[in-house]
mmCIF file of C-alpha atoms in Angstrom:
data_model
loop_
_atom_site.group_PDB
_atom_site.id
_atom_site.type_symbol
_atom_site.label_atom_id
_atom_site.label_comp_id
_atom_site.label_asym_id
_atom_site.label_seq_id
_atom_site.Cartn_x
_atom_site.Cartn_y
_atom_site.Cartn_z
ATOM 1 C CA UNK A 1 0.000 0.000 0.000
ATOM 2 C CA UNK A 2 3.261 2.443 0.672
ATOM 3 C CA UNK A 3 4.289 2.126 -2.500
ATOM 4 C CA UNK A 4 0.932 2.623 -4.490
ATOM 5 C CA UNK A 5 0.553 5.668 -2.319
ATOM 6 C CA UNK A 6 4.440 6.761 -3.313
ATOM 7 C CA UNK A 7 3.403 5.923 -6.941
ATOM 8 C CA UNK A 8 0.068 8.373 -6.613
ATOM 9 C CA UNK A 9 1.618 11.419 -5.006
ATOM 10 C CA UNK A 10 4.760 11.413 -7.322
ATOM 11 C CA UNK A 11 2.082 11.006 -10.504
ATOM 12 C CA UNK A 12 0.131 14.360 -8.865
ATOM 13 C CA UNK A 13 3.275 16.067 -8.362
ATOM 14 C CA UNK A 14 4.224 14.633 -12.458
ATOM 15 C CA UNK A 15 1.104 15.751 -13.668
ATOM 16 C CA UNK A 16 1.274 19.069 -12.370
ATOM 17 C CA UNK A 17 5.210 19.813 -13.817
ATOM 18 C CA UNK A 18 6.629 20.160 -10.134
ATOM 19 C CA UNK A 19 10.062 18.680 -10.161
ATOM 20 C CA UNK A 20 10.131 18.611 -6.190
ATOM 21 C CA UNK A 21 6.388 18.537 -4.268
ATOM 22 C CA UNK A 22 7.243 21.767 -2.274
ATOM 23 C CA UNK A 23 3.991 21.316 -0.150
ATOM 24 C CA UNK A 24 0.628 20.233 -0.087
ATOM 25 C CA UNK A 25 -2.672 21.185 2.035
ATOM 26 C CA UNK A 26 -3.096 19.265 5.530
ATOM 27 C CA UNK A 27 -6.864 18.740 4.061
ATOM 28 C CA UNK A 28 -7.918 14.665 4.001
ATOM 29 C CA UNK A 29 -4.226 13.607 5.138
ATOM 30 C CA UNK A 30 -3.844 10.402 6.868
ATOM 31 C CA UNK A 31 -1.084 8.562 8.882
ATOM 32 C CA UNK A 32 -0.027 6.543 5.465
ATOM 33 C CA UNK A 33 -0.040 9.750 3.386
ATOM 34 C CA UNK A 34 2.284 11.334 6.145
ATOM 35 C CA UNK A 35 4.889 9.083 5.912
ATOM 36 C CA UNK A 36 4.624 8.876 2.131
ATOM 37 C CA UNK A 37 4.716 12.521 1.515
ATOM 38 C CA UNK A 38 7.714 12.773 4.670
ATOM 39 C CA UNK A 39 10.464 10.713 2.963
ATOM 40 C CA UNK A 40 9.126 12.679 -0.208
ATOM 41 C CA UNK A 41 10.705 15.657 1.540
ATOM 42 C CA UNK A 42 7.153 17.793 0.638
ATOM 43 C CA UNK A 43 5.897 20.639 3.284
ATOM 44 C CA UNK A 44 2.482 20.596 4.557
ATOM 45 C CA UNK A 45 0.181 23.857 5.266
ATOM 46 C CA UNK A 46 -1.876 23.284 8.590
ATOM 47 C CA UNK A 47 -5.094 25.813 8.686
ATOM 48 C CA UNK A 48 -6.596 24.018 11.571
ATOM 49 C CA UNK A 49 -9.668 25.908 12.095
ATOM 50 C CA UNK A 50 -10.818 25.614 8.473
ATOM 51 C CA UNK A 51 -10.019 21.871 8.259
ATOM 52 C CA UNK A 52 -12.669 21.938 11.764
ATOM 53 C CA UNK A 53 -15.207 23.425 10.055
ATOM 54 C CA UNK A 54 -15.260 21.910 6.209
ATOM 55 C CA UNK A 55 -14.076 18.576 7.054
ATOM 56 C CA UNK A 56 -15.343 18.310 10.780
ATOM 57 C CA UNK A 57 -11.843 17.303 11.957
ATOM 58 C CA UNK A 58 -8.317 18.872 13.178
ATOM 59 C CA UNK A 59 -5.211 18.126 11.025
ATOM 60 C CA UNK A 60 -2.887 15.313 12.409
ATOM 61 C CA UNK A 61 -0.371 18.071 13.405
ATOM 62 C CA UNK A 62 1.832 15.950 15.822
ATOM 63 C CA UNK A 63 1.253 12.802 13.432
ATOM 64 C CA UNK A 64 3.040 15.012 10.863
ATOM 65 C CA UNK A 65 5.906 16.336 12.749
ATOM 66 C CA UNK A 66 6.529 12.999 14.229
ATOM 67 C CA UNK A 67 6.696 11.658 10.694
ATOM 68 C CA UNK A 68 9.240 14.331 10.138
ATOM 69 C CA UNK A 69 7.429 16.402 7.854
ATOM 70 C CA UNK A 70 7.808 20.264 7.857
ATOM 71 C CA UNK A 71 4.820 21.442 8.537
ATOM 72 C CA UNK A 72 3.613 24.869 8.472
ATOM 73 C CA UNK A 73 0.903 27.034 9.385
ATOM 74 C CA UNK A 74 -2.118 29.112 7.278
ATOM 75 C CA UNK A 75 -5.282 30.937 7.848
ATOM 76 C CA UNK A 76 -6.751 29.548 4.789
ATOM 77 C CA UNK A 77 -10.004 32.186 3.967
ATOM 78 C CA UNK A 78 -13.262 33.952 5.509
ATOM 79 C CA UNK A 79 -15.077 31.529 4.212
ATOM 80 C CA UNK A 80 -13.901 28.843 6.429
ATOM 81 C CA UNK A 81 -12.080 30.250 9.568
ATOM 82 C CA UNK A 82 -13.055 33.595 11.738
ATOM 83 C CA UNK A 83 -10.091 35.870 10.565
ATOM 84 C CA UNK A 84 -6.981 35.550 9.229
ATOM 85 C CA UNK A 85 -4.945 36.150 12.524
ATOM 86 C CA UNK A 86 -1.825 33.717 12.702
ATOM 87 C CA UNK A 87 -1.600 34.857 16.500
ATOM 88 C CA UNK A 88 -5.234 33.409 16.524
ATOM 89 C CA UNK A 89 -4.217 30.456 14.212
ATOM 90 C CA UNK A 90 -1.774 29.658 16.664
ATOM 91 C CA UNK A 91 -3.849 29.865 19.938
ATOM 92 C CA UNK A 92 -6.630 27.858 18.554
ATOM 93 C CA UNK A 93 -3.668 25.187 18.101
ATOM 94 C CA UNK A 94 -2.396 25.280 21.359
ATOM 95 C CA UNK A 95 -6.049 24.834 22.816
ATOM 96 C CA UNK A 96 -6.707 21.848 20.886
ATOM 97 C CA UNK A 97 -2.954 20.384 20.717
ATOM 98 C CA UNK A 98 -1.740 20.584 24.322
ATOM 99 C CA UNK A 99 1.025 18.302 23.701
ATOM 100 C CA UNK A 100 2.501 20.919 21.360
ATOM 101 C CA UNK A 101 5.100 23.074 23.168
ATOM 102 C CA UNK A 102 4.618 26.829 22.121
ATOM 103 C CA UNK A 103 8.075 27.171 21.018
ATOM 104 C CA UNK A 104 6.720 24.295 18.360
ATOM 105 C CA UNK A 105 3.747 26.102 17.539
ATOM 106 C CA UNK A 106 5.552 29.401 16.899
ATOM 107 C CA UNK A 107 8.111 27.582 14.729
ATOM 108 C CA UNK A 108 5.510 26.218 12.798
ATOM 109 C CA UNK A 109 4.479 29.458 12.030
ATOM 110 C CA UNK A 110 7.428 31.457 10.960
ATOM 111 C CA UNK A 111 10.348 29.470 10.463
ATOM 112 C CA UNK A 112 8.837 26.262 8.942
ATOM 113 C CA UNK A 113 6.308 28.447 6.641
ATOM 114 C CA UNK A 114 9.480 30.210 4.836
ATOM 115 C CA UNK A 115 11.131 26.775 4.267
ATOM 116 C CA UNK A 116 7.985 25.567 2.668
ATOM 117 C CA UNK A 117 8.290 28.274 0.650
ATOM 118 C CA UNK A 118 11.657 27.592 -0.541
ATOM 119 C CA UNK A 119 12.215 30.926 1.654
ATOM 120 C CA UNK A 120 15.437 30.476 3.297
ATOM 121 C CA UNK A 121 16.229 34.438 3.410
ATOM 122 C CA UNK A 122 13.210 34.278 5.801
ATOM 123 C CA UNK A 123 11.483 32.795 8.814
ATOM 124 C CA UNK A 124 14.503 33.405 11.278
ATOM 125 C CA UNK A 125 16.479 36.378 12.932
ATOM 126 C CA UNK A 126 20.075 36.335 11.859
ATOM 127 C CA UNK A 127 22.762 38.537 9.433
ATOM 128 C CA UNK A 128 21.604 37.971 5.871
ATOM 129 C CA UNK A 129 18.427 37.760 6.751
ATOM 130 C CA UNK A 130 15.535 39.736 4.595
ATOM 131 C CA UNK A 131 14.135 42.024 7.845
ATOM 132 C CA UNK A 132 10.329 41.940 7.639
ATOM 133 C CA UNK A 133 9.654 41.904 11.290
ATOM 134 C CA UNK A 134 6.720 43.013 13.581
ATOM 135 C CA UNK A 135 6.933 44.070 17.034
ATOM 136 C CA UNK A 136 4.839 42.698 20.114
ATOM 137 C CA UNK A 137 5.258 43.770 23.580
ATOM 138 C CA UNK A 138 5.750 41.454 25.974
ATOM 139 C CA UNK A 139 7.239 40.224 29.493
ATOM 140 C CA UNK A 140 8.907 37.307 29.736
ATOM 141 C CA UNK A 141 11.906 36.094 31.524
ATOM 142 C CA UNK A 142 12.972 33.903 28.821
ATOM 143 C CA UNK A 143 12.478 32.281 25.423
ATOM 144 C CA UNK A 144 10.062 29.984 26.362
ATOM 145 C CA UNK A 145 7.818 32.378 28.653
ATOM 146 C CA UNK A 146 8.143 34.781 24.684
ATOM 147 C CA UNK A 147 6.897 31.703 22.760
ATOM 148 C CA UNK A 148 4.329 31.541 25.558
ATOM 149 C CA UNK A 149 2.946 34.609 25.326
ATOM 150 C CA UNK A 150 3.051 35.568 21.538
ATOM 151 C CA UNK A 151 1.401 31.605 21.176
ATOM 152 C CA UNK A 152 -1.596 32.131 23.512
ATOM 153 C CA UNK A 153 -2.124 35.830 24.419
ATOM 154 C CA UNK A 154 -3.668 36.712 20.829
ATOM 155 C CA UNK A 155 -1.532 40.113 20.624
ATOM 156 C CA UNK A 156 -3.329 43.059 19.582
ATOM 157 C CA UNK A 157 -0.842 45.535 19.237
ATOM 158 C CA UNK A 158 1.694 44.722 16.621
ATOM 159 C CA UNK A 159 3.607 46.967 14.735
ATOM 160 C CA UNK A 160 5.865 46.137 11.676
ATOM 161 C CA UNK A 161 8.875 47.773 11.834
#
C-alpha cells in the first residue's frame, strides 16, 4: 500500500510539472499519506480551524511532525475560519494540541512556513536575513515564557517595523 501511495503522489506532483512537491494542504491527510509525503521531503500547510469546520476534523499536526514532515501554518479564507490572525491560528492550536510546546507552535508558524516556501532568506532572525519583522510587547523572563505569550495571548498591538 506504501508504495501505491508513493506511486500516486509522485504522478500528482508529475502531472502538475513540479520537479520537487514543495507542499501540499493538511486537508484529508492520513497517517499513510504522512509518511509517504515525509520521505518525499514535501511541506504541509496546517489551517486548523478551516479543516474543523469543512471537514469536521483537526489536522494530524503531531502525526506530521513525528513523521518528520515540515509542517507549516495558514489561515486559509473567511469563508472557512473567523479571521486571518496567525496569532489566533496559533492559539486555537495550542487549545486543541496541548502536547505541542509553544516554542513548536511558533516555529511552525514562521520558520517552517518560509522553508515551505523555498524561503530560506526568511522565517529566522540572523545577518543575511531579509528584515520583515513586527513588534509585540511582551514580558517574559525567557524564550520559552516569549513563545508563551506571543502563542496564547492573541496580541493586539503589533507593529511592523
Amino acid at each position: 500500500r506504501h508504495a501505491r501511495e508513493r506511486r500516486r503522489v509522485d504522478a500528482q506532483r508529475d502531472s502538475h510539472g513540479f520537479g520537487q512537491l514543495r507542499g501540499i494542504s493538511a486537508a484529508g491527510s492520513d497517517r499513510l499519506r504522512s509518511n509517504v509525503l515525509a520521505r518525499s521531503g514535501a511541506s504541509i500547510c496546517v489551517c486548523a480551524r478551516s479543516n474543523l469546520t469543512l471537514h469536521g476534523r483537526l489536522p494530524l499536526i503531531e502525526e506530521f511532525l513525528d513523521a518528520g514532515m515540515n509542517v507549516a501554518l495558514g489561515t486559509d479564507s473567511l469563508a472557512s475560519s473567523p479571521s486571518l490572525n496567525l496569532f489566533e491560528e496559533m492559539a486555537f492550536v495550542a487549545d486543541k494540541y496541548p502536547g505541542l510546546r509553544p516554542e513548536i507552535i511558533l516555529t511552525v508558524a514562521s520558520r517552517n512556513g518560509a522553508k515551505a516556501l523555498g524561503r530560506s532568506d526568511l522565517g529566522t532572525i540572523k545577518p543575511g536575513q531579509t528584515a520583515r519583522l513586527i513588534f509585540v510587547g511582551l514580558e517574559a523572563d525567557s524564550p520559552e515564557g516569549a513563545a508563551q505569550q506571543l502563542v496564547l495571548s492573541r496580541p493586539t498591538g503589533v507593529e511592523w517595523l
